[in-house]
PDB file of C-alpha atoms in Angstrom:
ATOM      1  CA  UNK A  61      49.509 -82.554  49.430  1.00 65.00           C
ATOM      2  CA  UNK A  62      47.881 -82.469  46.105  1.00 72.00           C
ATOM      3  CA  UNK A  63      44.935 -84.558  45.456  1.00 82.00           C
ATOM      4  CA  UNK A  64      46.763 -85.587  42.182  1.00 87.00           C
ATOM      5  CA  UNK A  65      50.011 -85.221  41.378  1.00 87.00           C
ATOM      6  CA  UNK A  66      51.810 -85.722  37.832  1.00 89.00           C
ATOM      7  CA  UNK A  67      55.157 -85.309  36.448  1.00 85.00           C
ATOM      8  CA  UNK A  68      54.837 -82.162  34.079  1.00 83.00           C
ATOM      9  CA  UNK A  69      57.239 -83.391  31.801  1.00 84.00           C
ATOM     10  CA  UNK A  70      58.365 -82.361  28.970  1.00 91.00           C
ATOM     11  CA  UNK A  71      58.787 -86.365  27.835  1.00 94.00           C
ATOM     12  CA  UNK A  72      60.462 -86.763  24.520  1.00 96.00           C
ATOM     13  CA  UNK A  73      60.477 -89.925  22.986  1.00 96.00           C
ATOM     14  CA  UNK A  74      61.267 -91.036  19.489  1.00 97.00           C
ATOM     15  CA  UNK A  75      58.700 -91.850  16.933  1.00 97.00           C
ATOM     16  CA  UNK A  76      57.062 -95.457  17.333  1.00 97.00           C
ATOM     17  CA  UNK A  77      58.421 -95.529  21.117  1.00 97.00           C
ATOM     18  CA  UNK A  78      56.206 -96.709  24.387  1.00 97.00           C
ATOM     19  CA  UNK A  79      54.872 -93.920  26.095  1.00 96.00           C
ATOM     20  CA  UNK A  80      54.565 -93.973  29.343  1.00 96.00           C
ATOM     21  CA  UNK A  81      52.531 -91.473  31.857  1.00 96.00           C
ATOM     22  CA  UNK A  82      51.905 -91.582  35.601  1.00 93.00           C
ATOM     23  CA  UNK A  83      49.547 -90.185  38.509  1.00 92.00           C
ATOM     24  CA  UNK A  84      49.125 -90.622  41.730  1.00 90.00           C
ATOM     25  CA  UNK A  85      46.356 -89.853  44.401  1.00 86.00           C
ATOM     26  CA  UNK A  86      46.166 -88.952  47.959  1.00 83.00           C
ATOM     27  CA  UNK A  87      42.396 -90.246  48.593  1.00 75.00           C
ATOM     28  CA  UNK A  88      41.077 -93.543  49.123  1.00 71.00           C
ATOM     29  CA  UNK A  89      37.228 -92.625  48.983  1.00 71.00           C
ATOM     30  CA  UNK A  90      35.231 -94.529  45.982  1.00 68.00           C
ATOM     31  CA  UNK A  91      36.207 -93.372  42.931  1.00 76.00           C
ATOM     32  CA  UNK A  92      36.986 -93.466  39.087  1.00 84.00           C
ATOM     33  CA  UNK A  93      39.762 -92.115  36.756  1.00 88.00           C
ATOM     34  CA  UNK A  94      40.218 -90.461  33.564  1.00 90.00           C
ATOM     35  CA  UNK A  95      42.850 -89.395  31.060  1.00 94.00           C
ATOM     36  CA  UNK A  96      42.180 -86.029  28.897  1.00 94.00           C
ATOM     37  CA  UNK A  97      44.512 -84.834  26.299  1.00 96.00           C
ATOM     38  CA  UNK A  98      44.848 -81.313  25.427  1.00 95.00           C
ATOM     39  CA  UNK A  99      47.053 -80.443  22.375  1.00 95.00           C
ATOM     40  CA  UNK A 100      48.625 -75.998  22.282  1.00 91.00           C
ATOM     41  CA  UNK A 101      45.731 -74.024  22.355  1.00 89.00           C
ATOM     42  CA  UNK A 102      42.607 -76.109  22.549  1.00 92.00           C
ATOM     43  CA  UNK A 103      40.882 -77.741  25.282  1.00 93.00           C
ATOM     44  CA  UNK A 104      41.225 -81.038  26.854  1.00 94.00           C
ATOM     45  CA  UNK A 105      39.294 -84.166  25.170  1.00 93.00           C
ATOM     46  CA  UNK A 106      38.514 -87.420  26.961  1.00 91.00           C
ATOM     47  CA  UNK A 107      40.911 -90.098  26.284  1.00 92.00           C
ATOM     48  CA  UNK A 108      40.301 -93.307  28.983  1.00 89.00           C
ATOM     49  CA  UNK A 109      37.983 -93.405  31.938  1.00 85.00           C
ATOM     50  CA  UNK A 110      38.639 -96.123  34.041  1.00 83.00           C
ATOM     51  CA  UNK A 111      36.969 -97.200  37.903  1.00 77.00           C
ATOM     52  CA  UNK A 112      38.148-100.296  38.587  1.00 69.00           C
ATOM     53  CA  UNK A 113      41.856-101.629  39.503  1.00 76.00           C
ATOM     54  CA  UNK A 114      43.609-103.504  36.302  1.00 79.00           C
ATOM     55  CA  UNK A 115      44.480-102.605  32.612  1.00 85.00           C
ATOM     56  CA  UNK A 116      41.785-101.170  30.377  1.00 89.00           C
ATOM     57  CA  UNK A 117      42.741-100.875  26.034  1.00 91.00           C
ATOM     58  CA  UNK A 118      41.537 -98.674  23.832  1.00 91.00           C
ATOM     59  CA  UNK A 119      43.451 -99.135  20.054  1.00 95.00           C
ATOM     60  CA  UNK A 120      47.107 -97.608  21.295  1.00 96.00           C
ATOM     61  CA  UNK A 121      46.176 -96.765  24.368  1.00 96.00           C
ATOM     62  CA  UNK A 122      46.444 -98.640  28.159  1.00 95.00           C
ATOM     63  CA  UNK A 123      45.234 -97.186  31.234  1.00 93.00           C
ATOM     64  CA  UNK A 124      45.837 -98.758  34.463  1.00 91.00           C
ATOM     65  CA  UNK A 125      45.022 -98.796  38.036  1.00 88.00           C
ATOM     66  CA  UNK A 126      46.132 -99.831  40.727  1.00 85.00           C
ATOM     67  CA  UNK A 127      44.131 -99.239  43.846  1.00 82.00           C
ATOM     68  CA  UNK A 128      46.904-100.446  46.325  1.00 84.00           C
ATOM     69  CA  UNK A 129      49.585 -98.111  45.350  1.00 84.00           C
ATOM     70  CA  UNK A 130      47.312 -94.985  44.796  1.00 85.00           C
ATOM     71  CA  UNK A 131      49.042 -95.379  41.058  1.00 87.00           C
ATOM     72  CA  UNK A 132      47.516 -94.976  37.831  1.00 91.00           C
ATOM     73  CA  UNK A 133      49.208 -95.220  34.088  1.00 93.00           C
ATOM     74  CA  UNK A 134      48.342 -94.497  30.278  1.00 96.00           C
ATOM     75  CA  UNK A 135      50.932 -95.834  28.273  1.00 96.00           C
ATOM     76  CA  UNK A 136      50.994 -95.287  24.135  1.00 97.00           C
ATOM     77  CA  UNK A 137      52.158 -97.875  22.171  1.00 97.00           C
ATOM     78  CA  UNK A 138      53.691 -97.515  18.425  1.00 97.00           C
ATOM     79  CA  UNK A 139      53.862 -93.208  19.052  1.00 97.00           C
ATOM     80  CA  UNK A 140      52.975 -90.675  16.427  1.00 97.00           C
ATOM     81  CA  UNK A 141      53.861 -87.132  16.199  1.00 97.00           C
ATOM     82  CA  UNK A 142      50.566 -86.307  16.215  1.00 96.00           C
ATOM     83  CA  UNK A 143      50.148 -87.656  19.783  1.00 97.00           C
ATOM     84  CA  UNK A 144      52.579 -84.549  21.384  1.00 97.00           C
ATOM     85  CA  UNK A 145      50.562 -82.932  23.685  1.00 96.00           C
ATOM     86  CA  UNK A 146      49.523 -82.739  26.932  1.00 95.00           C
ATOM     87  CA  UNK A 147      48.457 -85.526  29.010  1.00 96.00           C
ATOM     88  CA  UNK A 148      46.479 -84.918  32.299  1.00 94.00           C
ATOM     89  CA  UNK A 149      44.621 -87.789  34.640  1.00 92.00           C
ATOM     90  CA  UNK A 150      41.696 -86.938  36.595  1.00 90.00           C
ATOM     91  CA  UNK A 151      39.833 -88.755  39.699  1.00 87.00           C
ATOM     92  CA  UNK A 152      36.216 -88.039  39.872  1.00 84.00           C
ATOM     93  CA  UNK A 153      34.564 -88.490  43.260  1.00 79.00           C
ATOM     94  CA  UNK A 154      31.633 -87.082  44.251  1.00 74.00           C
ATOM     95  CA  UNK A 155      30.518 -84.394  42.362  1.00 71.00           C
ATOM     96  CA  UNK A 156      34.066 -83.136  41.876  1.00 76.00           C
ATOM     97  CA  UNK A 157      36.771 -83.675  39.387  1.00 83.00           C
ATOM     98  CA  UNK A 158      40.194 -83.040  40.346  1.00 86.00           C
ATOM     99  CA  UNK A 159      43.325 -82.905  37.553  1.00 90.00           C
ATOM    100  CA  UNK A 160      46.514 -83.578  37.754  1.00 90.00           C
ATOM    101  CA  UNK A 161      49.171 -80.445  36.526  1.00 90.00           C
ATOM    102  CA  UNK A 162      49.386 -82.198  33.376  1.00 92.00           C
ATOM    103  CA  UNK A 163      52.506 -84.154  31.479  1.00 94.00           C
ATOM    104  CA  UNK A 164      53.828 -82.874  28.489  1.00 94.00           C
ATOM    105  CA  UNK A 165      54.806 -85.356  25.693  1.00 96.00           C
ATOM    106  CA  UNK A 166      56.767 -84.772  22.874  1.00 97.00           C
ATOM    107  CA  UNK A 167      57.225 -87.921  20.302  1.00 97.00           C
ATOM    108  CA  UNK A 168      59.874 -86.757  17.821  1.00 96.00           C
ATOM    109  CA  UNK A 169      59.781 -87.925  14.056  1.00 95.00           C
TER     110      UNK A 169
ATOM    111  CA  UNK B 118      27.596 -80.438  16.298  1.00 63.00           C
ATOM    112  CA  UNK B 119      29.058 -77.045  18.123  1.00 75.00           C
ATOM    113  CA  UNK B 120      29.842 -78.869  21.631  1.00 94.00           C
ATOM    114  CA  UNK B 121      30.647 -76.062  24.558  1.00 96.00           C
ATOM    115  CA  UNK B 122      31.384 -72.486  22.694  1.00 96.00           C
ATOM    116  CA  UNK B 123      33.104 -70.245  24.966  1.00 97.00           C
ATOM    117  CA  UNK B 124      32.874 -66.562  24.432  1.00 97.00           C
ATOM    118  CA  UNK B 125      34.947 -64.547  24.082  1.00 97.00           C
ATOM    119  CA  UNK B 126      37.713 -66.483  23.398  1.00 96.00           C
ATOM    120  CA  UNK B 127      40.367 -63.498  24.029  1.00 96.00           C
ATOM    121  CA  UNK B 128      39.705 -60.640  26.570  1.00 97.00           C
ATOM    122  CA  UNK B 129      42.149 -57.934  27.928  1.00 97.00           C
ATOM    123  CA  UNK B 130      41.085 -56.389  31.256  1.00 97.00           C
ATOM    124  CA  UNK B 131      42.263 -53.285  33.862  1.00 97.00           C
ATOM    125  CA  UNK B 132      42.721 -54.429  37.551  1.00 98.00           C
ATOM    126  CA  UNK B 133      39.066 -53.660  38.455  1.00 97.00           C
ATOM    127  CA  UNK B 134      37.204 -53.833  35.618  1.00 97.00           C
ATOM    128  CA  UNK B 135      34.179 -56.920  35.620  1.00 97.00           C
ATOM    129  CA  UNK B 136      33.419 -59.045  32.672  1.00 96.00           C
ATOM    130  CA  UNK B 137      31.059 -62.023  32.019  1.00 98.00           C
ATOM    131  CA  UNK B 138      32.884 -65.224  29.941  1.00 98.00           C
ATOM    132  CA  UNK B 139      29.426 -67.143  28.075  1.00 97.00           C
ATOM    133  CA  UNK B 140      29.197 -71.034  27.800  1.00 98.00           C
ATOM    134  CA  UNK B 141      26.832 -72.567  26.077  1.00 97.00           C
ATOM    135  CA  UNK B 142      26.228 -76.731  25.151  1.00 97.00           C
ATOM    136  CA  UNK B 143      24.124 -78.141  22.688  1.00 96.00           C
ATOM    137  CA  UNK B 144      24.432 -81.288  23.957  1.00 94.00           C
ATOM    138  CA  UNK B 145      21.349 -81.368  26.262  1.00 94.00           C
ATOM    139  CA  UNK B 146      24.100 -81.990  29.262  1.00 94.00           C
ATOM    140  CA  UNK B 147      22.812 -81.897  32.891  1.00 92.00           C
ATOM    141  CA  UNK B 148      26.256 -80.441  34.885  1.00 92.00           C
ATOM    142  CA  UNK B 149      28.474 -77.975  33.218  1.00 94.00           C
ATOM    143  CA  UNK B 150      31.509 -76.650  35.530  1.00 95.00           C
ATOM    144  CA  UNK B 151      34.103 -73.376  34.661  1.00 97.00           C
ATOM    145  CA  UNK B 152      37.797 -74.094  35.109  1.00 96.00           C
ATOM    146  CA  UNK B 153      41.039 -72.007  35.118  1.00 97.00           C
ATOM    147  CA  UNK B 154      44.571 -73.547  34.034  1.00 96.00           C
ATOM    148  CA  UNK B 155      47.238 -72.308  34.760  1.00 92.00           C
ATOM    149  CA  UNK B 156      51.015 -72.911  34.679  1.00 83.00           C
ATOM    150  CA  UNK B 157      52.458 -76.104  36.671  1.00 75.00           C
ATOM    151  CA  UNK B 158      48.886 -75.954  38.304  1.00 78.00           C
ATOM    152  CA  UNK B 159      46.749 -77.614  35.468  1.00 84.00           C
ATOM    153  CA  UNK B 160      42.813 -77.688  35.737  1.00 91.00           C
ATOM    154  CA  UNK B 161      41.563 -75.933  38.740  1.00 93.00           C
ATOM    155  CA  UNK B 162      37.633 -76.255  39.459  1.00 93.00           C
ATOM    156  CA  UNK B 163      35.975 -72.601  39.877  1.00 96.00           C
ATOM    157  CA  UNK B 164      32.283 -73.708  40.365  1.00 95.00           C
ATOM    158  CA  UNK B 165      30.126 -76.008  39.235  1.00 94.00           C
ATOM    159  CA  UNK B 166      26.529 -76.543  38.444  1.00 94.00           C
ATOM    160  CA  UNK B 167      25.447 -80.494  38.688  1.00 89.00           C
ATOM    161  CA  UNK B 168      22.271 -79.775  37.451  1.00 89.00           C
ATOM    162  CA  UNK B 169      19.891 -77.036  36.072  1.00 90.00           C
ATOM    163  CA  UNK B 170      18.761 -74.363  39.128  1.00 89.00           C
ATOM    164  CA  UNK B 171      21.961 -75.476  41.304  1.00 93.00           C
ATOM    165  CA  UNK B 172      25.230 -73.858  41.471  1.00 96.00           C
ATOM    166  CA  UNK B 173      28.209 -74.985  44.276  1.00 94.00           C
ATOM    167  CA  UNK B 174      31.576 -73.619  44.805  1.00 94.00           C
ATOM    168  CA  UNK B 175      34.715 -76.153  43.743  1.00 92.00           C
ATOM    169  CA  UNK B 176      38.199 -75.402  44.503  1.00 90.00           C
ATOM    170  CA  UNK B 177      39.218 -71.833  43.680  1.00 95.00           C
ATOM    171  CA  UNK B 178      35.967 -70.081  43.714  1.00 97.00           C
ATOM    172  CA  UNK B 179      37.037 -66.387  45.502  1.00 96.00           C
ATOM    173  CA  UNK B 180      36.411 -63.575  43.033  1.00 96.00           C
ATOM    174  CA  UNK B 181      34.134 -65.093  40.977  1.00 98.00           C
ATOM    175  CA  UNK B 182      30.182 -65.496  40.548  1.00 97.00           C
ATOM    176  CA  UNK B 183      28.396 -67.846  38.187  1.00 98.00           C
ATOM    177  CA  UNK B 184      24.901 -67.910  36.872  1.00 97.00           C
ATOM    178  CA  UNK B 185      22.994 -71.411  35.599  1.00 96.00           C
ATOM    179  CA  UNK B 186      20.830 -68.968  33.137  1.00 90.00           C
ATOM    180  CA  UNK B 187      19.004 -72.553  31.769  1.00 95.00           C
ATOM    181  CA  UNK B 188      19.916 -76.141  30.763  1.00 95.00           C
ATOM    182  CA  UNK B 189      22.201 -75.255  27.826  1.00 96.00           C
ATOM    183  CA  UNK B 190      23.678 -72.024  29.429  1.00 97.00           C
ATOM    184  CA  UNK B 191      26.413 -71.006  32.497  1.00 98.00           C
ATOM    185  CA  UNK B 192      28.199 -68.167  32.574  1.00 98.00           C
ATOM    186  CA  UNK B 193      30.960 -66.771  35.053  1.00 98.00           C
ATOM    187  CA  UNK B 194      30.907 -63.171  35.937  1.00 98.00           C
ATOM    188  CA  UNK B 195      34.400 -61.421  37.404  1.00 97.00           C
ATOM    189  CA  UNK B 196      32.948 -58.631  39.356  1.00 94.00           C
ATOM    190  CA  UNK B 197      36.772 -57.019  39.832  1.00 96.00           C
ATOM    191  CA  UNK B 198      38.988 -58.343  37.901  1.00 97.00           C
ATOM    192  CA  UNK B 199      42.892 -58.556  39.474  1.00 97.00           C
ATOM    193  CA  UNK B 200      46.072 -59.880  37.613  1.00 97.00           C
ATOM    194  CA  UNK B 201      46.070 -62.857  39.747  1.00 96.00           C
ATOM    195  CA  UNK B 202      42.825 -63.605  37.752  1.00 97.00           C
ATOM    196  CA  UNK B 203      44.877 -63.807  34.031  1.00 97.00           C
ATOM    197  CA  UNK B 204      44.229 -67.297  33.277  1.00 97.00           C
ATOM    198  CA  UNK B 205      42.930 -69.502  30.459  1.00 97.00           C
ATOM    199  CA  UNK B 206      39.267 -70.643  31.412  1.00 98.00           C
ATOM    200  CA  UNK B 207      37.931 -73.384  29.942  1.00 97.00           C
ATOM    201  CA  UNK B 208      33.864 -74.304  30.682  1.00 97.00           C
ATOM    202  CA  UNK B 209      32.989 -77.966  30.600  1.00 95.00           C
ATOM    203  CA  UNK B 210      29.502 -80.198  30.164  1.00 94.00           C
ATOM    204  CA  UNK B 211      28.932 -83.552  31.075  1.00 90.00           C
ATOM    205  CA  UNK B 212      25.382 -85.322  30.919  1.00 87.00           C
ATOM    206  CA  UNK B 213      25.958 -87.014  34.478  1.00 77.00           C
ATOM    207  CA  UNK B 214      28.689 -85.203  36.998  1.00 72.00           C
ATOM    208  CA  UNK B 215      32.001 -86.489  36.068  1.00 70.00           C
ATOM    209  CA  UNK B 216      31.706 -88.430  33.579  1.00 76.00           C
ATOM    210  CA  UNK B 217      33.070 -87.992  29.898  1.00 79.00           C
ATOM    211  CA  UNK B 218      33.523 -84.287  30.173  1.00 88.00           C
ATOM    212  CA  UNK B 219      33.358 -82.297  26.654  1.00 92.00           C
ATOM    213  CA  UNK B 220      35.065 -78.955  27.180  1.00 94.00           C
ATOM    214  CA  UNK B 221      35.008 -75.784  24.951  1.00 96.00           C
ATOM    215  CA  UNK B 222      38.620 -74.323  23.374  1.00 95.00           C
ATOM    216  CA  UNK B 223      39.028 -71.845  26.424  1.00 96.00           C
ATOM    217  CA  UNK B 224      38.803 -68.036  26.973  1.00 97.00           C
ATOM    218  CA  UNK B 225      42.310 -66.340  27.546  1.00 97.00           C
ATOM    219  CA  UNK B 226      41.786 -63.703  29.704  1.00 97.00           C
ATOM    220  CA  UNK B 227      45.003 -61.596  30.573  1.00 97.00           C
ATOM    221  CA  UNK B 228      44.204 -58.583  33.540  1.00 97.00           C
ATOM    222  CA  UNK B 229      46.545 -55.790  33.575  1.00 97.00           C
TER     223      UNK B 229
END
């Protein structure tokens, strides 16, 4: 089993719809999680870091956690073109970061 | 501010051949790490260096060497390069391990 594992998508939703983007994780051991986006051709850039169970906002953007389920969530409200790309969560523990495969998103106009 | 520049950013290889891909940060970062993605696998860790002088293996680290030349520098050397090497490798820097990784734009290496 993976340490993360993530839908690859492709998720198309219309313009101004909830997006919403899931991960889960096969470890228990203390940790803390991130989501990176990575639009065609570049590489990924740090969306949401997160540690701790519960919701987290930053302007469109929700992570959450929760510990229990080995479950964690970005959802994008009000969705722009501009935000198709690809979506990958991380878990950091240790001196190691492992990714996900990576959700595609595609928020037509 | 440059970031992590990757070099070169294209690179066709023969089955055998060796190559060196350069990273470099300006960002006075203590850990910097070298990545592959591929298809349906997404980021895979090659090796990683937490600080200056120190080097470990991460997930996928057969094939490949890496050298911490100083703070700002890490490089990743294919001694024989095979096709199940073609891969888009992306170097990373982070001023404390895993935390708010800023990666470069990727090198896309294909090996024939």
């Amino acid at each position: 089993q993976k340490e993360v594992e993530q839908d690859p998508g492709p998720l198309s939703v219309p313009e101004g719809a909830i997006v919403s983007l899931n991960c889960t994780y096969s470890n228990s051991a203390f940790q803390y999680f991130m989501w990176y986006r990575q639009y065609s051709r570049k590489g990924p850039e740090l969306l949401m870091y997160t540690y701790s169970s519960g919701n987290k906002e930053d302007g469109r953007f929700t992570a959450q956690v929760d510990k229990s389920s080995k479950y964690i969530s970005l959802f994008i409200r009000d969705s722009q073109p501009s935000d198709s790309a690809t979506y990958l969560c991380g878990r950091a523990a240790g001196n190691k970061l492992t990714f996900g495969g990576g959700t595609r998103v595609l928020v037509k106009p | 501010n440059a970031g992590v520049t990757q070099t070169p950013k294209f690179q066709v290889l023969k089955t055998g051949q060796s190559m060196t891909l350069q990273c470099a940060q300006d960002m006075n970062h203590n850990s910097m790490y070298w990545y592959r993605q591929d298809p349906g696998m997404g980021l895979r860790l090659i090796y990683y260096s937490a600080s200056e002088g120190t080097t470990d293996k991460g997930e996928v680290p057969n094939g490949y060497n890496v050298s911490r030349l100083n703070k700002r520098e890490f490089s990743l050397r294919l001694e024989s390069a095979a096709p199940s090497q073609t891969s888009v490798y992306f170097c990373a820097s982070s001023e404390v391990p895993n935390y708010g990784y800023t990666f470069g734009s990727g090198t896309r290496l294909t090996v024939v």
